Coordinates of C-alpha atoms and ligand atoms in Angstrom, one line a residue:
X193 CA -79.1 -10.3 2.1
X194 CA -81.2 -12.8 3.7
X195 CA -80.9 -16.6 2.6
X196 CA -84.2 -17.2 1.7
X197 CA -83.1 -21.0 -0.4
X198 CA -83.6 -22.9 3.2
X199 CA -86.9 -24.0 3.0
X200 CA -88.6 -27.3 4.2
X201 CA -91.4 -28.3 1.9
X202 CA -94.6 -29.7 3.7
X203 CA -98.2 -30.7 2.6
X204 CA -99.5 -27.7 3.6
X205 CA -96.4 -25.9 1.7
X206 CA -92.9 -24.4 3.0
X207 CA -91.7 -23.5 6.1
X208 CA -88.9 -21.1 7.1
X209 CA -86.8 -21.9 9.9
X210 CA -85.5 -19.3 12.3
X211 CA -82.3 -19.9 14.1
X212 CA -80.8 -18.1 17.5
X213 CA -77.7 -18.8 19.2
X214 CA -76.8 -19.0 22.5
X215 CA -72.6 -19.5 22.7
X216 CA -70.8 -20.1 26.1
X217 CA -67.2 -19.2 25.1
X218 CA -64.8 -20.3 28.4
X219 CA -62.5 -17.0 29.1
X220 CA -58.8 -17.6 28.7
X221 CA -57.5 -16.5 31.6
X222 CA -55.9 -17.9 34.3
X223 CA -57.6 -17.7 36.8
X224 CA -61.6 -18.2 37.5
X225 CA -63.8 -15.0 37.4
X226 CA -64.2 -14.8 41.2
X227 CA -61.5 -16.5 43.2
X228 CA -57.3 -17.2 42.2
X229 CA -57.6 -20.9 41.5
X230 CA -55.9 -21.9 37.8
X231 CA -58.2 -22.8 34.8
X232 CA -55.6 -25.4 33.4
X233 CA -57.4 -28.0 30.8
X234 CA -57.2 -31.7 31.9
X235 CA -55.1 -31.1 35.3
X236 CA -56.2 -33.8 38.0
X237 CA -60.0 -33.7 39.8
X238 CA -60.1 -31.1 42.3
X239 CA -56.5 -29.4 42.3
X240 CA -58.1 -26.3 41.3
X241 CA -60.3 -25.3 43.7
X242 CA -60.4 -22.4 46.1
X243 CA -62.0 -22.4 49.4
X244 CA -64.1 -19.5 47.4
X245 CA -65.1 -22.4 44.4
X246 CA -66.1 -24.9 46.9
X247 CA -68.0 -22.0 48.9
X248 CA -67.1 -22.3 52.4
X249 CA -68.9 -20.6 54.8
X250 CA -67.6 -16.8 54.6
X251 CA -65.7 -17.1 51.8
X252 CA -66.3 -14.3 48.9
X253 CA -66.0 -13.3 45.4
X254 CA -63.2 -10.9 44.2
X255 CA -63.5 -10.3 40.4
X256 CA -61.1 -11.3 38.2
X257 CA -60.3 -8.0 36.0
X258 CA -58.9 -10.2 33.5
X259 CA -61.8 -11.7 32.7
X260 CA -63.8 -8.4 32.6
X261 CA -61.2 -7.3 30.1
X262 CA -61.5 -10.0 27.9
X263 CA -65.7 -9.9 27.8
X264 CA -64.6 -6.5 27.0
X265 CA -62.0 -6.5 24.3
X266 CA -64.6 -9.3 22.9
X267 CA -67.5 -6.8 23.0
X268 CA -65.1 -4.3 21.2
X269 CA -64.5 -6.6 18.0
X270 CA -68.2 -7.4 17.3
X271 CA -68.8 -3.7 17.9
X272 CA -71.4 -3.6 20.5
X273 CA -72.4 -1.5 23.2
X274 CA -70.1 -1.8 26.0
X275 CA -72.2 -0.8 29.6
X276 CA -70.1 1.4 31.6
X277 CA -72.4 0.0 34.5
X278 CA -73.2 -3.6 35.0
X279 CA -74.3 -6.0 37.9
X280 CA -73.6 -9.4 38.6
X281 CA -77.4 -11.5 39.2
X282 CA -77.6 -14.7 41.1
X283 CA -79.6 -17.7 39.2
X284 CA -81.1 -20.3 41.7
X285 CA -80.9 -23.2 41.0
X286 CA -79.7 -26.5 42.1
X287 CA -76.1 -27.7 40.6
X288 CA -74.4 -30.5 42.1
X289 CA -71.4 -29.6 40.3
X290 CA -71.3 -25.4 41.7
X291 CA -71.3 -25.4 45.1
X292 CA -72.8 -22.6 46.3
X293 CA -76.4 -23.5 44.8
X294 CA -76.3 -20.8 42.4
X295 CA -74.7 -19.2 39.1
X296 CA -73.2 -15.7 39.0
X297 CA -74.4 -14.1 35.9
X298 CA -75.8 -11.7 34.7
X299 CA -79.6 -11.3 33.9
X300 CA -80.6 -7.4 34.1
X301 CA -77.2 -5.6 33.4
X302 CA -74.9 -7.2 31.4
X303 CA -71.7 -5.9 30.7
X304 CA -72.1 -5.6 26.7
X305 CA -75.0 -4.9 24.9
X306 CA -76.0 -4.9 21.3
X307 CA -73.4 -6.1 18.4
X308 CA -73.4 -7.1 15.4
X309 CA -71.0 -10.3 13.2
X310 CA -70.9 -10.0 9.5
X311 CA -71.2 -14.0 8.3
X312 CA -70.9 -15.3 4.4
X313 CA -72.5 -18.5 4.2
X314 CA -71.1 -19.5 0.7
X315 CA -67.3 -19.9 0.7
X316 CA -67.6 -19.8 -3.0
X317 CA -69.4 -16.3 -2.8
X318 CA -67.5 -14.7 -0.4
X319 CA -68.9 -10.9 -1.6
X320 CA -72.7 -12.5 -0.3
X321 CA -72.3 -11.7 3.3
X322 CA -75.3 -11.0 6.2
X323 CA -75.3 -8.9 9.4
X324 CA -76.7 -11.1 12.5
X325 CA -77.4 -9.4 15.6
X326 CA -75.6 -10.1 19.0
X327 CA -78.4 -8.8 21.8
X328 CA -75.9 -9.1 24.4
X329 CA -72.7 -10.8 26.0
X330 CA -72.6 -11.4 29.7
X331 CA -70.2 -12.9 32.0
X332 CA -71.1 -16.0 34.2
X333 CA -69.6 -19.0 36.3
X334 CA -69.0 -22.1 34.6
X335 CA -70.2 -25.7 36.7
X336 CA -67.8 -28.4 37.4
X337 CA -68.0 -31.8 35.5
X338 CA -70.3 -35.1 37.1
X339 CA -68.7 -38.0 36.2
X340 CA -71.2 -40.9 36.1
X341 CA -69.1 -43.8 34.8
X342 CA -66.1 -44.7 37.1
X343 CA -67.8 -46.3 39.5
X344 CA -71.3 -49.2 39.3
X345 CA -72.6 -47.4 42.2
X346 CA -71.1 -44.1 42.7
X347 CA -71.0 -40.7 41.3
X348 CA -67.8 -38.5 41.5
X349 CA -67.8 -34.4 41.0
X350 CA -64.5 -32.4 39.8
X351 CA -64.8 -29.1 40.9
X352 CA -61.6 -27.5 38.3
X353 CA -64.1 -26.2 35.7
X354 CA -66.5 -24.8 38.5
X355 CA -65.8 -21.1 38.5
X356 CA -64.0 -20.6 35.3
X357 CA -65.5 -17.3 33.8
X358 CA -67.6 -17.7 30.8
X359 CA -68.8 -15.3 27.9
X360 CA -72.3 -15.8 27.2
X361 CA -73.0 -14.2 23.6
X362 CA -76.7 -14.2 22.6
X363 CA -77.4 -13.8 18.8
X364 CA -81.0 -12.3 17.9
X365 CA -82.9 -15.1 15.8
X366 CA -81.3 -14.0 12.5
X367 CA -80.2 -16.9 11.0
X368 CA -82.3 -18.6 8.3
X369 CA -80.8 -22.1 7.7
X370 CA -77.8 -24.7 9.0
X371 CA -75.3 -22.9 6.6
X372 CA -75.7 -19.3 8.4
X373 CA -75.9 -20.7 11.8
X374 CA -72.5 -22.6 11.0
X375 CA -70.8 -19.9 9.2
X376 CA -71.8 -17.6 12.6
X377 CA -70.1 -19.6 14.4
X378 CA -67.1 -20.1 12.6
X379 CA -66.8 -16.5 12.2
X380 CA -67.6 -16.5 15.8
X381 CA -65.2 -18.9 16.6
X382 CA -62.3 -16.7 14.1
X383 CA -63.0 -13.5 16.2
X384 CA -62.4 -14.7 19.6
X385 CA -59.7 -16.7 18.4
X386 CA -58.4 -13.0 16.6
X387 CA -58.9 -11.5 20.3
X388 CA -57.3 -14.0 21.5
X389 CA -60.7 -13.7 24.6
X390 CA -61.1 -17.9 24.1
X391 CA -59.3 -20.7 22.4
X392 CA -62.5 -21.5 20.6
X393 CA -62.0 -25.6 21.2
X394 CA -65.7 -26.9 20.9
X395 CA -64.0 -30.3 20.8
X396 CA -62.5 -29.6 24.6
X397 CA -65.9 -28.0 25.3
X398 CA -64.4 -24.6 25.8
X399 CA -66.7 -23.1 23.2
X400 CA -70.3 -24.6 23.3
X401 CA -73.4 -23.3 21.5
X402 CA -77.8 -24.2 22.8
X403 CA -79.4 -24.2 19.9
X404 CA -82.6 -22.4 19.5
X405 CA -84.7 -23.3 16.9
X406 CA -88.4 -22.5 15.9
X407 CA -90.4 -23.0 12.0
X408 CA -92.9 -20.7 11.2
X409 CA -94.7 -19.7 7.2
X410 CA -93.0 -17.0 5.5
X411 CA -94.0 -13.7 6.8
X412 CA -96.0 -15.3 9.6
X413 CA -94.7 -14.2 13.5
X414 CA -92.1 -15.9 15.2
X415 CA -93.0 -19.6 15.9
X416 CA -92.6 -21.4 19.5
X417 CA -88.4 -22.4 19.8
X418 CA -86.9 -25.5 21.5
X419 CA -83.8 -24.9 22.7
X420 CA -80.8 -27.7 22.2
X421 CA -78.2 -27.9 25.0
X422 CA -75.0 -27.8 24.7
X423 CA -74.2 -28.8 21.4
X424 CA -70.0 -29.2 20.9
X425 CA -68.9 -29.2 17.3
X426 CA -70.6 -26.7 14.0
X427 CA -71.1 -29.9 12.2
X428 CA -73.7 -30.9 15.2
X429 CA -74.9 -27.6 14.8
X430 CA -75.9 -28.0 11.7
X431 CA -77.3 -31.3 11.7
X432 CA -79.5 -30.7 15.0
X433 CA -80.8 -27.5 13.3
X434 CA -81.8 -29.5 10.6
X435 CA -83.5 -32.4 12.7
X436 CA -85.1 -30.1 15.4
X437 CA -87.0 -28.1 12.1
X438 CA -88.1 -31.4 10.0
X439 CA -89.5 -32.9 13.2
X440 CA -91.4 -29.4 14.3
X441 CA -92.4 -29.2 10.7
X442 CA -93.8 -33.0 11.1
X443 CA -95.3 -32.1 14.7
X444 CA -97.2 -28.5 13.0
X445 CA -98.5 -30.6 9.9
X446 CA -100.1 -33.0 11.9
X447 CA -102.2 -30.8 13.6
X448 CA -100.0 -30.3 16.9
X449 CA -98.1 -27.3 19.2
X450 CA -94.9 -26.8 19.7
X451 CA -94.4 -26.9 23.7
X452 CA -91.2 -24.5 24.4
X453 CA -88.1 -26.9 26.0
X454 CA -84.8 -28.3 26.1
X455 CA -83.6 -30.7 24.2
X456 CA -81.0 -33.0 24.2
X457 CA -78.4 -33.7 20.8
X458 CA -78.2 -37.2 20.3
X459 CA -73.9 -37.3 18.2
X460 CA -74.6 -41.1 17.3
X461 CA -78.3 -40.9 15.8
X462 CA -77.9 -36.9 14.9
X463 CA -81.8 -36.8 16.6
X464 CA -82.9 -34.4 19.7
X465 CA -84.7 -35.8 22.4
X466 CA -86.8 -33.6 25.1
X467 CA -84.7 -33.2 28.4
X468 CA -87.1 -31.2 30.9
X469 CA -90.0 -28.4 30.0
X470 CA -88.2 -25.2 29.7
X471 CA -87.8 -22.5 32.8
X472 CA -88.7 -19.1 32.6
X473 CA -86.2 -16.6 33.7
X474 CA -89.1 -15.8 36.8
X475 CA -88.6 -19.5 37.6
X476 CA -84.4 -18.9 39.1
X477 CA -85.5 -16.4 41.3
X478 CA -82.9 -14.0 39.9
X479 CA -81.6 -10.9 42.1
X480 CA -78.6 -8.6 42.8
X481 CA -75.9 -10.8 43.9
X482 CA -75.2 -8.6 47.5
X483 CA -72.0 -10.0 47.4
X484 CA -70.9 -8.3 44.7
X485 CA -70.6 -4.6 44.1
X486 CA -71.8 -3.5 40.4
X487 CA -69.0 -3.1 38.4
X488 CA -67.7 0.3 36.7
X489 CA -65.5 0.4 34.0
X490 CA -63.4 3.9 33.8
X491 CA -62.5 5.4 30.6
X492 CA -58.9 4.1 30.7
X493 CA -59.5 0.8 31.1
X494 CA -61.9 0.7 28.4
X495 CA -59.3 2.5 26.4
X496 CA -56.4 0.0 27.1
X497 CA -59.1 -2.5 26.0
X498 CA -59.6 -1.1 22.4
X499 CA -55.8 -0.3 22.4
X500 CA -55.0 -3.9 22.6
X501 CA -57.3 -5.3 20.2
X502 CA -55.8 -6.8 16.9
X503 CA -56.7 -6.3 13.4
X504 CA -59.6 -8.5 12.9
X505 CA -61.3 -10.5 10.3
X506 CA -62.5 -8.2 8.3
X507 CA -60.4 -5.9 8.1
X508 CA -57.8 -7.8 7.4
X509 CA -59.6 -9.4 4.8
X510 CA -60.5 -6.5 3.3
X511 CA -56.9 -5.0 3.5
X512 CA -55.6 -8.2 1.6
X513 CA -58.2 -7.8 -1.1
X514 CA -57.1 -3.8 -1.6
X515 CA -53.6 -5.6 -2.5
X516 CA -54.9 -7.5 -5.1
X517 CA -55.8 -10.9 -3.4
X518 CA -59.0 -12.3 -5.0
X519 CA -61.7 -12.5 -2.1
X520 CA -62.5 -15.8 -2.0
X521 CA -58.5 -16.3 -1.3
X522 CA -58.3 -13.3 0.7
X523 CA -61.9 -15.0 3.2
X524 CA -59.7 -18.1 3.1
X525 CA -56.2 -16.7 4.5
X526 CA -58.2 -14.5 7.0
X527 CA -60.7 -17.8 7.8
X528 CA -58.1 -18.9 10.8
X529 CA -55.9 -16.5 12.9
X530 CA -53.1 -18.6 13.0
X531 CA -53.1 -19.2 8.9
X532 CA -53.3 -15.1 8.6
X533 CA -50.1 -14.6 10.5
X534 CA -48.3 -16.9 8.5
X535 CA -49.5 -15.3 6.1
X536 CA -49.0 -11.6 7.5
X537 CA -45.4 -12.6 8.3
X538 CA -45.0 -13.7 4.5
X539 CA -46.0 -10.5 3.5
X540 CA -43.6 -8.8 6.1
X541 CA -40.8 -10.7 4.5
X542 CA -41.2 -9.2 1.3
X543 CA -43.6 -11.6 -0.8
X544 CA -45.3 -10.2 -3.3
X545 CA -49.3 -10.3 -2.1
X546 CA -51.0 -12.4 -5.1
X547 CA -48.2 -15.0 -5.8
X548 CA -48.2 -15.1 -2.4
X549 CA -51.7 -15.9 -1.8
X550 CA -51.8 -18.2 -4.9
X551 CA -48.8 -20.3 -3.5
X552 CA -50.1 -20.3 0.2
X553 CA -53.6 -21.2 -0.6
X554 CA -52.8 -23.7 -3.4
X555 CA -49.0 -24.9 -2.6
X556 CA -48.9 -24.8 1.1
X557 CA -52.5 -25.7 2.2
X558 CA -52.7 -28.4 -0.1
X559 CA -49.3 -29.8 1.5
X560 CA -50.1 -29.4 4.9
X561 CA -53.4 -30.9 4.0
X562 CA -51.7 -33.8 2.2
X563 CA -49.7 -34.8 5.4
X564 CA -52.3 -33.9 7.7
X565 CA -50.4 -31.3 9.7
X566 CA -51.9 -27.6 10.6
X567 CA -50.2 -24.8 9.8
X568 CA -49.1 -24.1 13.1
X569 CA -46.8 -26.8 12.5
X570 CA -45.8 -26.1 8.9
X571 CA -42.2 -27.4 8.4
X572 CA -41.9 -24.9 6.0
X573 CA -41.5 -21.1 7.9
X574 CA -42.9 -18.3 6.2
X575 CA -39.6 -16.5 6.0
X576 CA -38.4 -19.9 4.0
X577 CA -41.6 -18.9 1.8
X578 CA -41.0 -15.7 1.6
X579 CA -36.9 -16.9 -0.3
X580 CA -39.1 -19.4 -2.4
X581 CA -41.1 -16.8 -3.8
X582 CA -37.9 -14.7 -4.2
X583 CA -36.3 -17.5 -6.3
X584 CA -39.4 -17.7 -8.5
X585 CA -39.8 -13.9 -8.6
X586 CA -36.0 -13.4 -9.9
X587 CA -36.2 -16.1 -12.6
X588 CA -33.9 -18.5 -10.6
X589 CA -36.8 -20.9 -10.4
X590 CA -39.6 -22.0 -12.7
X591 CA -42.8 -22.5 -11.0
X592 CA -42.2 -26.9 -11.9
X593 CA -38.9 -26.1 -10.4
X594 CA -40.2 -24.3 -7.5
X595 CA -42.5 -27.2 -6.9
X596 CA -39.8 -29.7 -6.3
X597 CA -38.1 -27.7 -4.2
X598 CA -41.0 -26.7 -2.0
X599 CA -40.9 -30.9 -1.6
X600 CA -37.6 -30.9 -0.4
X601 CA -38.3 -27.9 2.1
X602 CA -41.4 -30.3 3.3
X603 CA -39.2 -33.6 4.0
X604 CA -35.6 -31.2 5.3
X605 CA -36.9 -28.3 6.3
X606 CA -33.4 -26.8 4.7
X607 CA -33.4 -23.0 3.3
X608 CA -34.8 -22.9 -0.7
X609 CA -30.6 -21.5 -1.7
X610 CA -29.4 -24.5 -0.4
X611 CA -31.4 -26.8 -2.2
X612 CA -31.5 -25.7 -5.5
X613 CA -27.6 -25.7 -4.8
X614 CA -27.1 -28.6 -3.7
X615 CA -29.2 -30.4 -6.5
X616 CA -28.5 -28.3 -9.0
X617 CA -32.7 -27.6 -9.8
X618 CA -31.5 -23.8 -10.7
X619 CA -33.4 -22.9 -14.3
X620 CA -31.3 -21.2 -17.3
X621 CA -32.3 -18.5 -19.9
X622 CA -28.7 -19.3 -21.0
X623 CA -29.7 -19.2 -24.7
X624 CA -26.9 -20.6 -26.5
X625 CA -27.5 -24.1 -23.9
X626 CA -31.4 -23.7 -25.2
X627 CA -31.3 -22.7 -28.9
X628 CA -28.9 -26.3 -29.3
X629 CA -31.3 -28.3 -27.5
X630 CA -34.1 -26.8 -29.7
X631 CA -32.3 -27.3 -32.6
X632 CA -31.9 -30.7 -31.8
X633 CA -35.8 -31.1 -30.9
X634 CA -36.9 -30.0 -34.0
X635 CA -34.5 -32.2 -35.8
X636 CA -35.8 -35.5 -34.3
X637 CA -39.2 -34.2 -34.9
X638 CA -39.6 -33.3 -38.6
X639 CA -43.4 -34.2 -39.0
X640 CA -44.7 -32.5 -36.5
X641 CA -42.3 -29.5 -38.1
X642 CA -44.1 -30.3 -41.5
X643 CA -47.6 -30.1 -40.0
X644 CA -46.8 -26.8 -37.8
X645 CA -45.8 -24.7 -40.8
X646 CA -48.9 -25.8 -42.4
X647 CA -51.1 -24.4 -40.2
X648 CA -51.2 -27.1 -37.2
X649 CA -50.5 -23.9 -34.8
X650 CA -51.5 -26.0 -31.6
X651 CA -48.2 -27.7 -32.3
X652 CA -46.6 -25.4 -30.8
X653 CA -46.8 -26.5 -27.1
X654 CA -45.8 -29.8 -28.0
X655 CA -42.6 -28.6 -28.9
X656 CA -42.1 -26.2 -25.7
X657 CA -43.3 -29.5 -23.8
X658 CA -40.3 -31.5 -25.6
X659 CA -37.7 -28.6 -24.7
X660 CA -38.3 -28.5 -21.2
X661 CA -38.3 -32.3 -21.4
X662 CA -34.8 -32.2 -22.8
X663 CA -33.7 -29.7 -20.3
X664 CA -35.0 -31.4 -17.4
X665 CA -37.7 -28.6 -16.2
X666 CA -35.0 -26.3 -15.9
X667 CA -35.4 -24.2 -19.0
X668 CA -37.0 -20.4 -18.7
X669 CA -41.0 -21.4 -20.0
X670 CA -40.5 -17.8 -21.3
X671 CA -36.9 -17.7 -23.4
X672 CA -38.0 -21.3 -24.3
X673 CA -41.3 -19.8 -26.1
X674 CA -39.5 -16.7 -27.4
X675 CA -36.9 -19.0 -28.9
X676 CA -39.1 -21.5 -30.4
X677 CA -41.1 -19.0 -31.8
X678 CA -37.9 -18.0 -33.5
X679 CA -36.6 -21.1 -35.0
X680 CA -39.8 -22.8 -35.9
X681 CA -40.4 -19.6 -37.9
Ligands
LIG729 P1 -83.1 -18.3 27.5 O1 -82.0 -18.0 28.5 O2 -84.4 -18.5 28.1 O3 -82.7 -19.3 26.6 P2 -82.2 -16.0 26.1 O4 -82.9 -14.7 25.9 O5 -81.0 -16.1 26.8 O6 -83.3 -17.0 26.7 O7 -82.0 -16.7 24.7 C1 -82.9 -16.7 23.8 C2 -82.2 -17.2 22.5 O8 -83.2 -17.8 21.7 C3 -81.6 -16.1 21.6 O9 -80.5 -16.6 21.0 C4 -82.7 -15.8 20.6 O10 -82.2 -15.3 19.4 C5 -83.4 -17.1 20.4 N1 -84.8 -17.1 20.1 C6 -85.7 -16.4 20.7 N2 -86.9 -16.6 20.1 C7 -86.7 -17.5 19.1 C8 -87.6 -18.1 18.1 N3 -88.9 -17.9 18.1 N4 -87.0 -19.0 17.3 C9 -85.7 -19.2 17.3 N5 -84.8 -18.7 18.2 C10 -85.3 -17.8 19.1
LIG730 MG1 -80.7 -20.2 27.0

């Protein structure tokens, strides 16, 4: 399914935007992709570099298997080609911030190949999903941060990032409007996370995405693309996507070309701006790093790698949905890989799957929302869920009941047993206790009793609503009804 409702409307009629996606996703390893120095985020300026990062004379690059592994594994879960045979390229090019005046990447052999990520833009829609196409994923050196600001006159380099492998993954221009591109990533974002191949922290800059971007008529070829650099959070995404198309839509209607560049995002105005005329790949003078022998991968290793990969997305989602979950819950509890634990670990304790999906996504997430915590620190453990349930499941608790004492849980973090102990929240289907409090219900009430048995049958749940008021919420809703039904004949 393609999303064919993005459309910008000009005088000359509409436009279709075409989206691509270029994602640097920082490796989590720890160490850099050609030399032992850490990859800690935030240590101090300069404590992480190797004589190999700062490229003394001599020095050369050992790579990091690690990393290979992980570029790997990552290739693995969007099911792409993984090339037995690869070769690392050097990109010339000046960079105050990498030493040795050019990138390791690779241009002509990368080490993954063609792959494919299932997106659904519509949360509500879950079921409406759309294949984009990954060309390729290669591995490359990260540059070191320029820091501009410290000093009126001066300008200071911290060489910690310089080095740190990074996963380039290029998406073929599949997308069709900001929704897909953001959902891409997201889903992006959710697999790597899954893989556990990159922390996925746009905010921290460890997951960044350029931005390409082109208009063209329906059906026409593809149109000339700017590329936007660097862009750091899906929200940006989106917004420069939709900037970068109304102002090439402006730029065709008037009569003028596209010229093919780099462009800046601007967070505070949500504009681009041209940076420099874009390169070529002729223009870095790319060739075989001689450093650097090609790298092959042996059937083991590439085994071990598929071994280790965990049950992803999809398939989980799909799983949960085979137990009943509705998909837009099941797309919801798989969205984040630390929510679908939880949640796995729920399940593991013995919840049952649909009243456990209904509490998580409802109860829980609208909690943790609430007090503005994640769920990786959820006061409430999913074992403690998993007794919750248990209570509710067994009659002990009725779901008003079971809400009160999910509050408690919040603010003590003590076991649900103790609780409904300790203050007495347990519910009764002791009948005797109920059929006297009915009796005395009906008694106080005897117009609405009149009107009932004539005919007034929505009465009905004014009377159950008076019970359980009586009994405090801790009546059985169901030997309530079935005794009501009884004695208001
Ligand atoms: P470069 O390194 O020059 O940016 P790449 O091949 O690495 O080139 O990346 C090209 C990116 O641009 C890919 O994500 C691709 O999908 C996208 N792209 C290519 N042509 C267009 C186009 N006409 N409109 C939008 N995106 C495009
Ligand atoms: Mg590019």
């Amino acid at each position: 399914m393609t999303d064919t409702s993005y459309r910008i409307q000009g005088a000359t009629g509409e436009w279709e935007v075409v989206i691509g996606l270029e994602v640097h996703a920082q490796v989590t390893s720890n160490a850099k992709l050609f030399s032992g120095a850490a990859t800690e985020f935030g240590a101090e300026p300069n404590t992480q570099v190797s004589l190999v990062d700062a490229a003394m004379p001599g020095m050369l690059p050992v790579p990091n298997m690690e990393c290979i592994r992980q570029a790997v594994r990552t290739g693995m879960a969007i099911d792409a080609q993984i090339n037995r045979w690869s070769r690392f390229d050097r990109k010339n090019y000046f960079y105050a911030d990498l030493p040795q005046g050019y990138q390791i990447s690779q241009l002509y052999h990368p080490l993954v190949g063609e792959g494919t990520v299932e997106i659904s833009p519509d949360d509500k829609n879950p079921d409406a999903t759309k294949v984009i196409g990954v060309e390729r994923i290669h591995v490359e050196q990260d540059a070191g941060k320029l820091m501009h600001d410290q000093h009126p006159t001066r300008s200071y380099v911290d060489l910690n990032r310089s080095g740190v492998a990074l996963m380039e993954i290029v998406s073929r221009p599949d997308m069709r409007s900001p929704a897909e591109a953001g959902a891409y990533l997201r889903k992006l974002r959710a697999i790597l996370r899954y893989v556990g191949s990159c922390d996925g922290n746009m905010e921290e800059g460890s997951m960044r995405a350029d931005v390409n971007v082109s208009v063209r008529k329906p059906g026409d070829e593809l149109g000339t693309r700017t590329e936007t650099k660097n862009v750091n959070s899906v929200r940006f995404v989106m917004a420069a996507i939709e900037y970068e198309a109304k102002r090439q839509v402006e730029v065709l209607e008037d009569g003028g070309r596209i010229v093919q560049e780099t462009r800046l995002f601007n967070v505070e105005s949500g504009t681009t701006r041209s940076m420099r005329s874009k390169e070529d790949a002729h223009d870095y003078r790319y060739f075989p790093d001689p450093d650097l022998l090609p790298l092959e991968l042996e059937e083991d290793f590439l085994a071990d790698c598929r071994a280790s990969l965990p049950e992803l997305p999809d398939a989980k989602r799909k799983r949960y949905e085979a137990l009943g979950i509705s998909a837009y819950q099941a797309n919801v509890l798989t969205a984040e890989v630390e929510a679908a634990r939880w949640f796995d670990t729920l399940l593991e304790a013995g919840a049952k799957p649909v009243a456990a999906a209904n509490w998580t996504t409802s109860e829980l997430f609208g909690a943790l929302n609430r007090t503005g915590r994640d769920i990786a620190t959820s006061p409430v453990s999913p074992t403690q869920a998993a007794e919750l349930l248990a209570l509710v499941a067994d009659g002990t608790l009725s779901g008003s009941l079971a809400k009160q004492v999910f509050e408690v849980m919040l603010e003590t973090g003590d076991a649900p047993a103790k609780i409904v102990e300790d203050r007495g929240l347990k519910q009764t289907s002791d009948t005797g206790v109920i059929e006297a409090v009915i009796a005395e219900v009906i008694a106080k009430n005897p117009n609405q009793l009149a009107q009932y048995r004539g005919g007034k049958e929505t009465l009905f749940g004014f009377f159950v609503g008076q019970t359980m008021k009586a009994m405090g919420g801790k009546a059985n809703p169901a030997v309530v009804n079935e005794l009501l039904k009884k004695a208001l004949g």
